[in-house]
XYZ file of C-alpha atoms in Angstrom:
684
model
C 0.003 -0.004 0.010
C 2.887 2.304 0.766
C 4.323 1.516 -2.661
C 1.085 2.427 -4.380
C 1.051 5.698 -2.519
C 4.611 6.479 -3.593
C 3.857 5.782 -7.268
C 0.890 8.161 -7.273
C 3.046 11.164 -6.330
C 3.057 13.047 -9.618
C 4.182 16.580 -8.557
C 7.958 16.898 -8.277
C 8.025 18.227 -4.713
C 5.241 18.948 -2.226
C 4.461 19.053 1.494
C 1.470 17.381 3.145
C -0.303 18.729 6.215
C -2.908 16.838 8.181
C -5.358 19.680 7.765
C -5.706 19.059 4.037
C -9.296 18.511 2.997
C -9.185 17.942 -0.734
C -10.839 14.671 -1.734
C -8.106 13.996 -4.279
C -5.186 14.910 -2.026
C -2.518 12.327 -1.241
C -3.601 12.562 2.416
C -6.868 10.901 1.442
C -4.890 8.078 -0.084
C -2.753 8.015 3.051
C -5.921 7.377 5.074
C -6.056 3.928 3.505
C -2.993 3.024 5.567
C -3.614 1.123 8.835
C -5.144 3.491 11.366
C -2.734 2.271 14.007
C 0.112 3.642 11.926
C -1.454 7.088 11.767
C -1.905 7.260 15.549
C 1.469 5.944 16.632
C 3.308 9.193 16.931
C 4.062 11.759 19.586
C 2.349 15.102 20.158
C 4.097 16.700 17.192
C 2.058 17.062 13.985
C 2.224 14.219 11.495
C 4.228 15.592 8.553
C 5.336 13.592 5.582
C 7.789 15.072 3.164
C 7.689 13.286 -0.150
C 10.043 14.101 -2.988
C 9.736 12.517 -6.404
C 12.505 13.101 -8.836
C 13.047 11.682 -12.268
C 15.790 9.392 -11.116
C 14.150 8.106 -7.914
C 12.884 4.560 -7.938
C 9.466 3.780 -6.384
C 11.067 0.927 -4.393
C 13.319 3.348 -2.507
C 10.362 5.605 -1.636
C 8.463 2.597 -0.432
C 11.357 1.438 1.732
C 11.770 4.965 3.164
C 8.113 5.099 4.122
C 8.323 1.591 5.559
C 11.369 2.595 7.636
C 9.476 5.643 8.932
C 6.543 3.478 9.883
C 8.744 0.974 11.674
C 10.399 3.768 13.645
C 6.986 5.133 14.645
C 5.968 1.632 15.701
C 9.146 1.194 17.738
C 8.454 4.482 19.562
C 4.810 3.614 20.352
C 5.666 2.004 23.692
C 7.554 5.121 24.824
C 4.860 7.475 23.495
C 2.269 6.008 25.831
C 4.399 7.057 28.817
C 4.649 10.699 27.674
C 2.851 12.920 30.137
C -0.202 14.886 28.941
C -2.105 17.627 30.809
C -4.877 16.336 33.067
C -7.402 17.978 30.715
C -6.266 15.502 28.031
C -6.844 12.389 30.177
C -10.012 10.307 29.651
C -10.968 7.422 31.935
C -13.724 5.183 30.628
C -15.235 1.700 30.936
C -17.213 -0.603 28.662
C -20.472 -1.973 30.038
C -22.494 -4.634 28.255
C -24.424 -7.846 28.680
C -22.581 -11.151 28.241
C -21.718 -11.892 24.573
C -22.594 -8.405 23.258
C -19.058 -7.805 22.005
C -17.345 -5.998 24.894
C -14.043 -7.895 24.654
C -13.984 -7.662 20.832
C -14.469 -3.882 21.025
C -11.680 -3.587 23.576
C -9.418 -5.611 21.277
C -10.140 -3.286 18.355
C -9.534 -0.125 20.418
C -6.124 -1.493 21.493
C -5.303 -2.385 17.889
C -6.430 0.888 16.299
C -4.559 3.060 18.778
C -1.395 1.014 18.292
C -1.304 -0.095 21.896
C -0.961 -3.719 20.783
C 0.917 -4.557 17.605
C -0.874 -6.638 14.968
C 1.644 -9.448 15.357
C 0.869 -9.702 19.105
C -2.905 -9.422 18.713
C -5.228 -12.277 19.684
C -8.930 -12.502 20.357
C -10.103 -11.374 23.805
C -6.682 -9.878 24.429
C -7.567 -8.656 27.910
C -8.948 -12.024 28.977
C -5.941 -13.941 30.308
C -7.577 -17.179 31.537
C -8.566 -20.035 29.228
C -11.796 -20.239 31.243
C -12.649 -16.664 30.196
C -12.090 -17.427 26.519
C -14.141 -20.636 26.610
C -17.134 -19.106 28.421
C -16.913 -15.776 26.612
C -17.067 -13.768 29.870
C -14.663 -11.551 31.763
C -13.893 -12.967 35.197
C -10.776 -10.964 36.173
C -10.876 -7.352 34.990
C -7.932 -5.612 33.313
C -6.915 -2.082 32.454
C -5.122 -0.565 29.450
C -3.569 2.874 28.778
C -3.908 4.027 25.161
C -2.541 7.041 23.324
C -4.797 8.645 20.742
C -4.142 11.750 18.663
C -7.264 13.813 17.992
C -7.017 17.061 15.977
C -3.180 17.043 16.304
C -3.445 16.800 20.112
C -2.346 13.636 22.021
C -4.808 12.219 24.531
C -4.332 9.540 27.193
C -7.237 7.094 27.234
C -7.473 4.710 30.195
C -9.780 1.741 29.558
C -10.826 0.112 32.845
C -12.416 -3.256 32.088
C -15.302 -4.693 34.113
C -16.340 -8.288 34.865
C -19.421 -9.416 33.025
C -21.619 -11.187 35.605
C -23.913 -10.241 38.474
C -21.773 -12.174 40.988
C -19.070 -9.527 40.553
C -21.314 -6.461 40.699
C -19.267 -4.950 43.564
C -16.087 -5.054 41.403
C -18.070 -3.507 38.561
C -19.211 -0.661 40.814
C -15.618 0.045 41.903
C -14.380 0.020 38.301
C -17.113 2.502 37.326
C -16.268 4.692 40.335
C -12.744 5.049 38.837
C -14.110 6.423 35.565
C -15.733 9.573 34.236
C -17.543 7.920 31.335
C -18.672 4.609 29.914
C -19.436 3.019 26.549
C -22.830 1.284 26.674
C -22.537 -1.580 24.160
C -25.748 -3.213 22.959
C -26.008 -6.039 20.430
C -27.917 -4.866 17.326
C -29.554 -8.290 16.990
C -30.466 -8.910 20.640
C -31.305 -5.495 22.083
C -31.268 -4.384 25.695
C -30.706 -7.256 28.176
C -30.972 -7.538 31.970
C -27.266 -7.153 32.679
C -27.191 -4.068 30.452
C -29.803 -2.363 32.609
C -28.090 -3.271 35.867
C -24.732 -1.871 34.798
C -26.291 1.269 33.356
C -27.964 1.961 36.693
C -24.583 1.507 38.406
C -23.026 3.960 35.921
C -25.770 6.514 36.462
C -25.295 6.255 40.251
C -21.639 7.234 39.689
C -22.696 10.183 37.444
C -20.867 8.882 34.391
C -21.228 10.233 30.903
C -22.726 7.333 28.913
C -22.081 6.918 25.165
C -24.557 4.478 23.520
C -22.899 2.115 21.021
C -24.881 -0.377 18.908
C -22.537 -3.228 18.013
C -22.692 -6.063 15.455
C -24.542 -4.003 12.794
C -22.966 -6.306 10.153
C -25.081 -9.281 11.230
C -27.974 -10.319 8.959
C -30.480 -10.077 11.866
C -29.308 -6.639 13.050
C -32.036 -4.035 13.775
C -30.084 -0.958 14.953
C -33.036 1.445 14.659
C -35.227 -0.730 16.899
C -32.382 -1.178 19.422
C -31.897 2.609 19.578
C -35.585 3.019 20.299
C -35.299 0.398 23.068
C -32.371 2.251 24.664
C -34.318 5.514 24.623
C -37.531 3.975 25.972
C -36.096 1.560 28.561
C -33.030 3.466 29.847
C -34.005 7.011 28.905
C -30.721 7.902 27.187
C -30.596 10.316 24.270
C -29.522 8.261 21.255
C -29.304 11.077 18.736
C -25.511 10.788 18.928
C -25.368 7.013 19.323
C -22.656 5.225 17.353
C -23.314 2.277 15.077
C -20.344 -0.052 14.841
C -19.088 -3.522 14.175
C -16.116 -4.284 16.389
C -15.314 -7.430 14.433
C -15.209 -5.650 11.060
C -13.624 -2.436 12.459
C -16.635 -0.234 11.502
C -17.151 2.882 13.599
C -14.065 2.437 15.814
C -12.621 5.881 14.979
C -15.983 7.501 15.722
C -15.990 5.794 19.145
C -12.469 7.091 19.958
C -13.479 10.624 18.843
C -16.602 10.436 20.997
C -14.555 9.369 24.040
C -12.357 12.468 23.612
C -15.226 14.859 22.878
C -17.951 13.726 25.262
C -16.283 12.164 28.327
C -15.121 14.859 30.755
C -11.513 14.954 32.011
C -10.726 14.174 35.662
C -10.852 17.123 38.112
C -7.523 18.824 38.767
C -6.723 17.829 42.357
C -2.977 17.221 42.170
C -2.290 19.611 45.095
C -4.467 17.698 47.584
C -3.228 14.862 49.861
C -2.790 11.620 47.956
C -5.874 9.412 47.650
C -6.336 6.501 45.247
C -9.163 3.992 44.689
C -8.293 0.294 44.366
C -10.411 -1.312 41.658
C -8.568 -4.665 41.436
C -5.672 -6.653 42.872
C -4.048 -9.996 42.217
C -1.244 -12.081 43.716
C 2.079 -12.553 41.949
C 4.188 -15.376 43.461
C 7.412 -13.365 43.036
C 6.355 -9.777 43.764
C 3.432 -10.192 46.160
C 0.095 -8.466 45.643
C -0.139 -6.145 42.629
C -2.732 -3.412 43.167
C -4.573 -1.680 40.298
C -5.708 1.818 41.287
C -6.947 5.151 40.020
C -5.385 8.289 41.553
C -8.245 10.501 42.711
C -6.260 13.265 44.504
C -2.607 14.216 44.771
C 0.287 12.188 43.382
C 2.393 9.161 44.291
C 6.089 8.551 43.605
C 8.203 5.450 43.627
C 9.528 4.828 47.136
C 6.669 6.639 48.940
C 5.332 5.078 52.127
C 1.656 4.337 51.527
C -1.220 3.392 53.817
C -4.307 1.303 53.075
C -7.031 3.071 55.048
C -9.501 0.193 55.528
C -6.991 -2.470 56.531
C -4.602 -0.056 58.310
C -1.527 -1.651 56.708
C 1.403 0.443 55.432
C 4.063 -0.434 52.845
C 6.768 1.197 50.729
C 5.939 1.550 47.034
C 8.778 -0.477 45.480
C 7.380 -0.130 41.978
C 4.681 1.961 40.319
C 3.667 2.017 36.702
C 0.959 2.043 34.065
C -0.880 -0.799 32.324
C -0.598 -0.535 28.573
C -1.828 -3.325 28.719
C 1.438 -4.850 29.953
C 3.036 -3.264 33.018
C 5.436 -0.379 32.251
C 7.293 1.257 35.135
C 7.135 5.018 35.727
C 8.484 7.278 38.490
C 5.279 9.167 39.315
C 1.510 9.104 38.849
C -0.718 12.104 39.453
C -4.467 12.778 39.890
C -6.592 11.297 37.117
C -4.122 8.619 36.065
C -4.545 4.851 36.312
C -1.748 2.466 37.201
C -0.450 -0.308 39.375
C 1.658 -0.521 42.507
C 3.893 -3.270 43.865
C 4.916 -3.049 47.534
C 5.737 -6.611 48.637
C 2.191 -7.055 50.022
C 1.699 -10.607 51.236
C -2.114 -10.934 51.272
C -4.892 -9.656 49.027
C -6.901 -9.021 52.238
C -4.493 -6.154 53.001
C -5.404 -4.392 49.728
C -9.066 -5.144 49.125
C -11.065 -3.844 46.166
C -12.647 -0.519 47.068
C -10.049 0.441 49.695
C -8.385 3.875 49.682
C -4.608 4.318 49.423
C -3.077 7.445 50.980
C 0.357 8.766 51.915
C 1.550 7.596 55.290
C 3.165 10.918 56.260
C 0.401 13.124 54.756
C -2.766 11.208 55.389
C -6.047 12.107 53.695
C -8.841 13.307 56.009
C -11.341 10.685 54.830
C -11.417 7.550 52.712
C -13.277 7.317 49.432
C -16.945 6.206 49.771
C -18.359 2.868 48.660
C -15.987 0.384 50.366
C -17.617 -2.921 51.377
C -16.392 -6.202 52.717
C -17.013 -9.036 50.264
C -19.752 -11.186 51.820
C -20.222 -14.779 50.569
C -23.837 -15.555 49.712
C -23.625 -19.150 48.521
C -21.967 -22.037 50.392
C -21.135 -25.602 49.417
C -18.876 -28.432 50.528
C -15.794 -29.407 48.464
C -14.466 -32.914 49.055
C -11.676 -34.696 47.174
C -12.769 -37.981 45.546
C -9.419 -39.452 46.655
C -8.897 -38.835 50.405
C -5.141 -38.605 49.835
C -5.722 -35.322 47.937
C -7.005 -33.439 50.992
C -3.638 -31.683 51.659
C -3.461 -30.749 47.961
C -6.979 -29.313 48.125
C -6.069 -27.191 51.160
C -2.941 -25.828 49.414
C -4.901 -25.078 46.240
C -7.619 -23.172 48.153
C -4.979 -21.152 49.990
C -3.323 -20.211 46.695
C -6.658 -19.249 45.117
C -7.522 -17.143 48.147
C -4.364 -15.146 47.596
C -5.943 -13.985 44.327
C -9.568 -13.898 45.439
C -10.316 -12.226 48.771
C -14.064 -13.073 48.410
C -13.356 -16.825 48.689
C -13.890 -18.156 52.212
C -13.328 -21.730 53.425
C -13.092 -23.782 56.605
C -12.434 -27.490 57.241
C -15.433 -29.825 57.296
C -15.755 -33.551 58.076
C -18.423 -35.744 56.498
C -19.231 -39.303 57.531
C -19.797 -40.134 53.882
C -17.089 -38.232 52.029
C -14.365 -37.820 54.624
C -12.363 -34.620 55.035
C -13.105 -31.533 52.969
C -13.901 -27.834 53.168
C -17.029 -25.706 53.535
C -16.503 -22.875 51.034
C -18.303 -19.549 50.645
C -18.769 -17.817 47.247
C -20.282 -14.600 45.906
C -22.702 -16.552 43.754
C -23.214 -19.632 41.601
C -20.913 -18.536 38.786
C -18.173 -17.750 41.284
C -18.638 -21.273 42.737
C -18.408 -22.887 39.291
C -15.292 -20.909 38.395
C -13.462 -21.799 41.608
C -14.381 -25.491 41.251
C -13.259 -25.562 37.637
C -9.981 -23.780 38.408
C -9.250 -26.212 41.229
C -9.775 -29.187 38.892
C -7.874 -27.669 35.934
C -4.992 -25.825 37.494
C -4.324 -28.139 40.439
C -5.380 -31.526 38.956
C -7.957 -32.277 41.674
C -11.003 -34.509 41.327
C -13.754 -33.026 43.549
C -17.234 -33.750 44.839
C -19.403 -30.689 45.319
C -22.395 -30.741 47.694
C -25.632 -28.981 46.901
C -25.225 -25.207 47.259
C -26.931 -23.529 50.212
C -27.313 -19.963 51.436
C -26.691 -18.278 54.791
C -29.665 -18.348 57.128
C -30.200 -16.056 60.105
C -31.486 -18.057 63.096
C -33.052 -16.365 66.147
C -33.027 -18.545 69.254
C -35.366 -18.472 72.267
C -32.655 -16.991 74.508
C -32.374 -13.921 72.257
C -29.190 -14.851 70.361
C -28.868 -14.601 66.562
C -26.595 -16.987 64.657
C -25.660 -17.202 60.977
C -26.059 -20.731 59.688
C -24.592 -21.876 56.349
C -24.642 -25.608 57.025
C -27.762 -27.654 57.901
C -25.794 -29.549 60.563
C -25.296 -26.274 62.479
C -29.031 -25.470 62.686
C -30.196 -25.426 66.347
C -32.776 -27.977 67.531
C -36.459 -27.084 66.856
C -37.066 -26.429 70.565
C -34.312 -23.806 70.649
C -35.316 -21.974 67.463
C -37.577 -18.934 67.673
C -37.529 -17.991 63.943
C -35.428 -18.491 60.813
C -34.768 -15.794 58.207
C -33.496 -16.373 54.669
C -31.990 -13.928 52.131
C -34.314 -12.573 49.473
C -33.421 -11.206 46.059
C -35.111 -8.828 43.661
C -34.969 -10.389 40.222
C -35.748 -8.819 36.902
C -36.547 -11.098 33.972
C -36.414 -9.749 30.398
C -38.240 -11.974 27.943
C -40.100 -12.018 24.604
C -43.825 -11.724 25.232
C -44.464 -15.336 24.052
C -42.734 -16.734 27.153
C -44.281 -14.514 29.849
C -46.566 -17.286 31.079
C -43.799 -19.857 31.326
C -41.583 -17.482 33.360
C -44.405 -16.476 35.669
C -45.096 -20.167 36.365
C -41.388 -20.747 37.062
C -41.214 -17.809 39.487
C -44.425 -18.845 41.296
C -43.080 -22.404 41.707
C -39.993 -20.940 43.409
C -42.038 -19.000 46.009
C -41.691 -15.758 44.060
C -43.732 -12.672 44.914
C -44.930 -10.819 41.803
C -44.184 -7.076 41.873
C -44.447 -5.567 38.407
C -44.704 -6.293 34.702
C -44.098 -3.795 31.940
C -43.517 -3.872 28.216
C -40.172 -2.350 27.331
C -40.797 -2.786 23.596
C -43.552 -4.016 21.369
C -42.654 -7.682 21.810
C -40.485 -7.704 24.940
C -41.525 -7.527 28.579
C -39.864 -7.052 31.964
C -41.036 -9.095 34.944
C -40.105 -8.039 38.469
C -40.222 -10.610 41.285
C -38.930 -11.018 44.831
C -37.963 -14.556 45.735
C -35.690 -16.448 48.146
C -32.051 -16.754 47.140
C -32.187 -20.469 48.119
C -34.663 -21.043 45.270
C -32.249 -19.540 42.778
C -29.076 -21.440 43.649
C -30.412 -24.665 42.082
C -31.333 -24.894 38.419
C -33.298 -21.615 38.198
C -31.120 -20.164 35.422
C -31.178 -23.423 33.432
C -34.947 -23.537 33.681
C -35.160 -19.913 32.608
C -33.170 -20.593 29.489
C -34.904 -23.871 28.596
C -38.438 -22.496 29.045
C -37.674 -19.466 26.801
C -35.447 -21.267 24.233
C -32.505 -19.144 25.405
C -34.104 -15.765 24.707
C -34.709 -14.547 28.284
C -32.116 -12.924 30.536
C -32.102 -12.149 34.235
C -30.509 -9.822 36.734
C -30.811 -9.998 40.519
C -29.675 -8.156 43.645
C -29.916 -9.127 47.339
C -32.487 -7.028 49.183
C -32.171 -8.440 52.734
C -33.537 -11.133 55.034
C -37.115 -12.198 55.608
C -38.644 -14.664 58.070
C -39.814 -17.929 56.498
C -41.253 -21.256 57.651
C -38.025 -23.216 57.194
C -37.303 -26.676 58.571
C -34.427 -29.128 58.549
C -35.072 -32.251 56.455
C -33.061 -35.268 57.657
C -32.400 -38.525 55.801
C -32.254 -41.728 57.861
C -30.878 -44.975 56.383
C -31.477 -48.017 58.592
C -32.467 -45.627 61.415
C -29.082 -43.850 61.219
C -28.899 -40.130 60.432
C -26.859 -39.341 57.242
C -25.716 -35.781 57.969
C -24.347 -34.891 54.486
C -27.799 -35.392 52.984
C -29.577 -33.065 55.433
C -31.033 -29.897 53.890
C -32.945 -26.795 54.975
C -36.165 -26.475 52.991
C -39.451 -24.616 53.161
C -42.161 -26.607 54.933
C -44.421 -26.547 51.864
C -41.743 -28.220 49.717
C -40.481 -30.705 52.346
C -42.682 -33.624 51.164
C -41.742 -33.352 47.470
C -38.018 -33.008 48.242
C -38.126 -35.892 50.757
C -40.019 -38.146 48.357
C -37.547 -37.463 45.499
C -34.512 -38.103 47.738
C -35.780 -41.389 49.209
C -36.757 -42.735 45.785
C -33.368 -41.887 44.325
C -31.518 -43.467 47.264
C -33.552 -46.662 46.874
C -32.240 -46.956 43.305
C -28.628 -46.251 44.245
C -27.964 -48.055 47.546
C -27.034 -51.720 47.023
C -29.344 -54.296 48.632
C -28.287 -55.875 51.928
C -28.931 -59.243 53.581
C -31.611 -57.518 55.664
C -34.416 -55.047 54.949
C -33.213 -51.399 54.916
C -35.709 -48.534 55.543
C -34.872 -45.132 53.921
C -36.746 -42.294 55.574
C -37.073 -38.529 55.172
C -37.862 -36.926 58.549
C -38.712 -33.550 60.058
C -37.510 -34.001 63.601
C -39.003 -37.342 64.663
C -41.846 -37.264 62.111
C -41.373 -39.404 59.013
C -42.807 -37.672 55.900
C -41.537 -39.980 53.142
C -40.278 -43.536 53.242
C -38.927 -46.254 50.999
C -37.468 -49.664 51.807
C -34.820 -51.830 50.280
C -35.936 -55.468 50.336
C -33.496 -58.021 51.735
C -31.426 -60.365 49.647
C -33.001 -63.751 50.526
C -30.932 -66.925 50.554
C -32.954 -70.022 49.675
C -32.234 -72.165 52.770
C -34.851 -74.718 51.662
C -32.962 -75.616 48.485
C -31.404 -78.729 50.156
C -34.757 -79.958 51.414
C -36.147 -82.275 48.761
C -38.843 -83.844 50.880
C -39.448 -85.163 54.359
C -41.136 -83.603 57.411
C -42.329 -79.967 57.296
C -40.807 -79.325 60.737
C -37.329 -79.514 59.198
C -38.209 -76.615 56.829
C -39.753 -74.528 59.638
C -36.642 -74.986 61.732
C -34.401 -73.716 58.926
C -36.653 -70.687 58.229
C -36.800 -69.816 61.957
C -33.017 -69.973 62.181
C -32.704 -67.668 59.116
C -35.155 -65.113 60.571
C -33.229 -64.978 63.847
C -29.977 -64.410 61.954
C -31.469 -61.578 59.916
C -32.863 -59.950 63.063
C -29.445 -60.035 64.727
C -27.791 -58.781 61.531
C -30.184 -55.838 61.301
C -29.473 -54.915 64.916
C -25.714 -54.760 64.434
C -25.513 -54.270 60.685
C -24.347 -51.038 59.053
C -25.275 -49.815 55.566
C -22.391 -48.288 53.611
C -23.717 -45.734 51.154
C -21.417 -45.755 48.102
C -19.834 -42.471 46.995
C -21.540 -42.739 43.604
C -24.893 -42.669 45.397
C -23.921 -39.504 47.279
C -22.814 -37.799 44.098
C -26.063 -38.697 42.308
C -28.219 -37.578 45.247
C -26.321 -34.302 45.563
C -26.949 -33.658 41.907
C -30.622 -34.429 42.481
C -30.720 -32.010 45.411
C -29.538 -29.227 43.160
C -32.492 -29.941 40.839
C -35.301 -30.384 43.381
C -34.417 -27.740 45.955
């Protein structure tokens, strides 16, 4: 392409300026060059001096231009470190529903601005884990500093990525708090989804400037005009300046970059105030300790400064500070408005939690930044190794994962059926699945997972209140005054054809109907309040199957409510099997007990004596099944003779079976436990 440009230069000598507007000018032909090449330069104006003489060969001109381009490419890494005034800094995020093209758009922004070279580019560049690429979601957020030249002026654009699931809504809120603007990306073929709405509300709470972007306009089923109407009607944003783009095809990317510069406000100039910075992410490096990602809100920080984490009260020396572009590049100083990382030999992620405020130890800030919360696990389950010898490996693996994930909680647990394991707390179901899969993949563990449960608040007759995450810890019925369970507010977005199916699903899960409204001609929003315990089973799977995959959901915890909850015990041969105990609502106890006893009857091997399998509430049996005994034919040797001989043998057999039942013990195989635990997830 550079060669074609050189051959078109007919005038003997001329000078090109970027302000040229003629449609036939060589600058127009220059625009066909890769955009990344045009932006990879410093704050000086792009000037190309081309001389064509009679004796000059086109090949030499082409090589000269190629050399110039390679030099500009080589300088791109240094250019991103060049300081710009705070008025030229833009901090923004991308918010979208899962699979609406957020990661693809981030890739294209990095490529167009020359932040990542074409030879280094790969899909979902900011998603580092294989799990993220396979599922198409962002689990661990990233940040990237880009340099973009707009109207001959260099700008510093800081992209702060956000996770893409409701389980990580707190991390999303902290990322948005570090920005001044956000790109709202909506799929042109799918329209506004539940997660889109939730993240937009978070962005509006943080007073961000929102730029609507309709992505995937190249798809055959794209309806951008209808999607724009949805955004205006549902969210209330003005879409007169919305941008239509296709991140995959590179359509509209320059318009998005221009809109970021024009419409997102710069950070306030607070460099003279005491240093304060907001932590929006952190991870553990085995060689350098915890690496903290932060946005400087006030003041400045230098390499070697003694810093203080205000929530944890820990202080460290900043051994290394730098920017993320997207790889880590060291700098000597960061000032208000900039985004970067800090390494200070921090041993635990708990010392530098997401949402905490960093300040200078010698010149402390008067107050910390608002919005900090402790990560509270909402879903609990037991993790047990299939091979008991792997218990130490499981403990080491959980400790290593906790270094990276402060929200993960665990404590040792012993089960009569599955041996030694851990009771683990997670932010939600997706968080639980991710941790389990990482343990199996990265640490080569084979695990059994018990049915997920939530944290119940139990009020006892003596006035105490205890938090119970395990059915075995529930006080006896005589000691309980009341039991409260967490409730969530859930919003379901669905095509109108599936409204009835979703209302039936929510009613079956003890949902309380609140509101229904049409957000478009053929799409409706259903608002319910229902117990979190009813959601941690197969609620999402049922939602997708009943709507053929078209519905989406978004939920948030709204507090605890008193419910008629009881502990359902499973007795096998009159012995309590603690791992199969569950906490259920009284109205559902019979159906759950019946399903569990029937499944256990199929899975437990028959014994030499009759084995009763019972589901009980306290001492009351509500469902029962029985395994018939394996009967040995003791009369086989009797081919005739007196009947008294046969009666004697049968009486002797009955006495033996009675004695065997009194002292016999039924061993429930591990396969039965695994199948029943899977069943629990479906019926609860």
